[in-house]
Structures are given as C-alpha cells and as structure tokens.
Short mmCIF file of C-alpha atoms in Angstrom, two decimals:
data_model
loop_
_atom_site.label_atom_id
_atom_site.label_comp_id
_atom_site.label_asym_id
_atom_site.label_seq_id
_atom_site.Cartn_x
_atom_site.Cartn_y
_atom_site.Cartn_z
CA UNK A 19 121.66 68.25 79.05
CA UNK A 20 118.31 66.50 78.18
CA UNK A 21 115.19 68.50 77.56
CA UNK A 22 113.58 67.35 81.03
CA UNK A 23 116.69 68.47 82.95
CA UNK A 24 116.70 71.73 81.07
CA UNK A 25 113.13 72.36 81.59
CA UNK A 26 113.41 71.87 85.26
CA UNK A 27 116.53 74.07 85.57
CA UNK A 28 114.45 76.71 83.61
CA UNK A 29 111.65 76.61 85.88
CA UNK A 30 114.05 76.68 88.79
CA UNK A 31 115.39 80.04 87.13
CA UNK A 32 112.07 81.57 86.64
CA UNK A 33 111.02 80.64 90.33
CA UNK A 34 114.17 82.52 91.61
CA UNK A 35 113.67 85.36 89.27
CA UNK A 36 110.34 85.66 90.51
CA UNK A 37 111.24 85.47 94.09
CA UNK A 38 113.97 88.16 93.41
CA UNK A 39 111.65 90.60 91.68
CA UNK A 40 108.95 89.93 94.58
CA UNK A 41 111.52 91.10 96.98
CA UNK A 42 112.75 94.06 94.97
CA UNK A 43 109.15 95.30 94.62
CA UNK A 44 108.74 94.84 98.28
CA UNK A 45 112.04 97.03 98.98
CA UNK A 46 110.87 99.47 96.50
CA UNK A 47 107.56 100.19 98.47
CA UNK A 48 109.55 100.10 101.87
CA UNK A 49 112.03 102.57 100.39
CA UNK A 50 109.27 104.95 99.26
CA UNK A 51 107.62 105.30 102.66
CA UNK A 52 110.28 107.67 104.21
CA UNK A 53 109.71 110.20 101.48
CA UNK A 54 106.02 110.58 102.93
CA UNK A 55 106.59 110.14 106.51
CA UNK A 56 110.52 111.01 107.45
CA UNK A 57 110.30 109.23 110.72
CA UNK A 58 110.48 105.86 109.07
CA UNK A 59 113.68 106.63 107.27
CA UNK A 60 115.81 104.95 109.97
CA UNK A 61 113.63 101.81 110.08
CA UNK A 62 113.73 101.54 106.35
CA UNK A 63 117.48 101.49 106.16
CA UNK A 64 117.50 98.69 108.91
CA UNK A 65 114.81 96.64 107.31
CA UNK A 66 116.22 97.01 103.80
CA UNK A 67 119.95 96.20 105.03
CA UNK A 68 118.72 92.98 106.64
CA UNK A 69 116.53 92.08 103.66
CA UNK A 70 119.55 92.40 101.21
CA UNK A 71 122.02 90.21 103.30
CA UNK A 72 119.46 87.61 104.33
CA UNK A 73 117.05 87.30 101.45
CA UNK A 74 118.02 89.12 98.30
CA UNK A 75 121.69 88.51 97.84
CA UNK A 76 121.34 84.73 98.27
CA UNK A 77 118.48 85.09 95.70
CA UNK A 78 120.65 86.93 93.29
CA UNK A 79 123.29 84.35 93.58
CA UNK A 80 120.76 81.57 92.75
CA UNK A 81 119.77 83.56 89.65
CA UNK A 82 123.26 83.91 88.55
CA UNK A 83 123.96 80.24 89.08
CA UNK A 84 120.79 79.06 87.28
CA UNK A 85 121.31 81.42 84.51
CA UNK A 86 124.73 80.69 83.73
CA UNK A 87 123.94 76.82 83.72
CA UNK A 88 121.22 77.42 81.60
CA UNK A 89 123.24 79.69 79.04
CA UNK A 90 126.14 77.18 78.96
CA UNK A 91 123.54 74.39 78.21
CA UNK A 92 122.64 75.95 75.05
CA UNK A 93 122.89 73.88 71.73
CA UNK A 94 123.04 77.22 69.97
CA UNK A 95 123.64 80.74 71.33
CA UNK A 96 122.29 83.73 69.05
CA UNK A 97 122.90 87.44 69.15
CA UNK A 98 119.62 87.67 70.96
CA UNK A 99 120.73 85.24 73.48
CA UNK A 100 123.65 87.57 74.22
CA UNK A 101 121.55 90.56 74.34
CA UNK A 102 119.37 88.86 76.84
CA UNK A 103 122.36 87.64 78.96
CA UNK A 104 123.78 91.44 78.73
CA UNK A 105 120.32 92.96 80.08
CA UNK A 106 120.18 90.32 82.66
CA UNK A 107 123.96 91.00 83.73
CA UNK A 108 123.22 94.73 84.00
CA UNK A 109 120.08 93.96 86.03
CA UNK A 110 122.08 92.02 88.46
CA UNK A 111 125.14 94.35 88.50
CA UNK A 112 122.81 97.11 89.05
CA UNK A 113 121.35 95.22 91.82
CA UNK A 114 124.91 94.26 93.53
CA UNK A 115 125.69 97.82 93.30
CA UNK A 116 122.52 98.70 95.13
CA UNK A 117 123.15 96.18 97.77
CA UNK A 118 126.60 97.68 98.56
CA UNK A 119 124.88 101.17 98.73
CA UNK A 120 122.34 99.58 101.15
CA UNK A 121 125.05 98.02 103.43
CA UNK A 122 127.09 101.15 103.35
CA UNK A 123 124.19 103.38 104.13
CA UNK A 124 123.22 100.71 107.13
CA UNK A 125 126.63 101.07 108.35
CA UNK A 126 126.51 105.07 108.08
CA UNK A 127 123.27 104.96 110.09
CA UNK A 128 125.08 102.79 112.96
CA UNK A 129 127.72 105.46 112.98
CA UNK A 130 125.10 108.22 113.19
CA UNK A 131 126.07 109.87 109.80
CA UNK A 132 124.63 113.08 108.91
CA UNK A 133 121.09 113.16 107.75
CA UNK A 134 121.98 114.46 104.38
CA UNK A 135 124.19 111.40 103.52
CA UNK A 136 121.68 108.97 104.39
CA UNK A 137 119.14 110.61 102.20
CA UNK A 138 121.48 110.80 99.14
CA UNK A 139 122.04 107.02 99.52
CA UNK A 140 118.03 106.47 99.68
CA UNK A 141 117.61 108.29 96.39
CA UNK A 142 120.54 106.31 94.86
CA UNK A 143 118.60 103.15 95.88
CA UNK A 144 115.43 104.53 94.21
CA UNK A 145 117.41 105.33 91.05
CA UNK A 146 118.90 101.54 91.16
CA UNK A 147 115.24 100.32 90.98
CA UNK A 148 114.31 102.13 88.02
CA UNK A 149 117.54 101.31 86.08
CA UNK A 150 117.55 97.66 87.29
CA UNK A 151 113.69 97.25 86.28
CA UNK A 152 114.35 98.53 82.88
CA UNK A 153 117.10 95.89 82.26
CA UNK A 154 115.24 93.20 83.86
CA UNK A 155 112.18 93.86 81.71
CA UNK A 156 114.27 93.87 78.62
CA UNK A 157 115.79 90.43 79.72
CA UNK A 158 112.43 88.97 80.74
CA UNK A 159 110.77 89.83 77.47
CA UNK A 160 113.61 88.02 75.67
CA UNK A 161 113.30 85.10 78.31
CA UNK A 162 109.69 84.65 77.59
CA UNK A 163 110.15 84.86 73.78
CA UNK A 164 112.81 82.03 74.17
CA UNK A 165 110.53 79.94 76.23
CA UNK A 166 107.60 80.34 73.62
CA UNK A 167 109.92 79.40 70.98
CA UNK A 168 111.04 76.01 72.89
CA UNK A 169 107.19 75.34 73.63
CA UNK A 170 106.36 75.30 69.96
#
C-alpha cells in the first residue's frame, strides 16, 4: 500500500476511533444518571440498548476493519505493534462483551425481570467502561507514538 493510501486509511481509523470514544463517553454519562436518580434506570437501559445496536456496534466493526487493514499493510511488525494490537483487541473484546450485557439487560427489562438483576447488569456495564478505557488508553498511546514516528 502506498504512503498516501496508508495515511488516508490511518485517518479513517482515527476518525472511527474518535467517534467510538465519543459514543462510549456518552454512554458512560447516561449509565451514571440512574445511580443518582433511580427512576431513570429503565430509560437508560432502553437508550443504551438502541445506541449499542444502531451506533456503537457498526463503529466497533469499522474500527476492527480499518485496524486490521492497517496492521496487515505494515512493512515491519515490531513487538510494540503487537502490544498495541493486544491492547486494542482487549478494548474491543471488553466493548463487545459490554454490548452483549447491554442487549441482554434490555431483553430482561422487556420481560420485567427483577430490579436487582438489572442493577447488577448496570454495574457490570460500568466496570466494562473502566477496563475498556484502560486498554484503549494504552493502545492510543502507542498509536500516537507510531504516528509521530511516521511523521518524522
């Protein structure tokens, strides 16, 4: 892949990552509200369910696709590249797990599951945010390092 195509793909990857990060940050805010105002829990569950299905999942798939093409376009793969891919992969895996939790929680709400089960799921979602953010921060740090190295 020539340098111009690689840079265009890298920019597309960065845009997808930025959009995904914005969605995750928004979801984190939405998920915190019910812990201060319990009556918002059902609405939060419904909003997060649809955000995940209609916005977040397509963005995660775009991040995976652009990241994979970038990785396989590298001339030389170093151990730091593998660490970055591992951290990014962990962030994606945690996020996909979280999407499963969110979808199951939404289905539980539709079936009028007990309140305790819904709250446990909400706590799991918040734990996913923390773990995913730590993994994503490590991958982003290495990604910016690689971008700086390419620039000069």
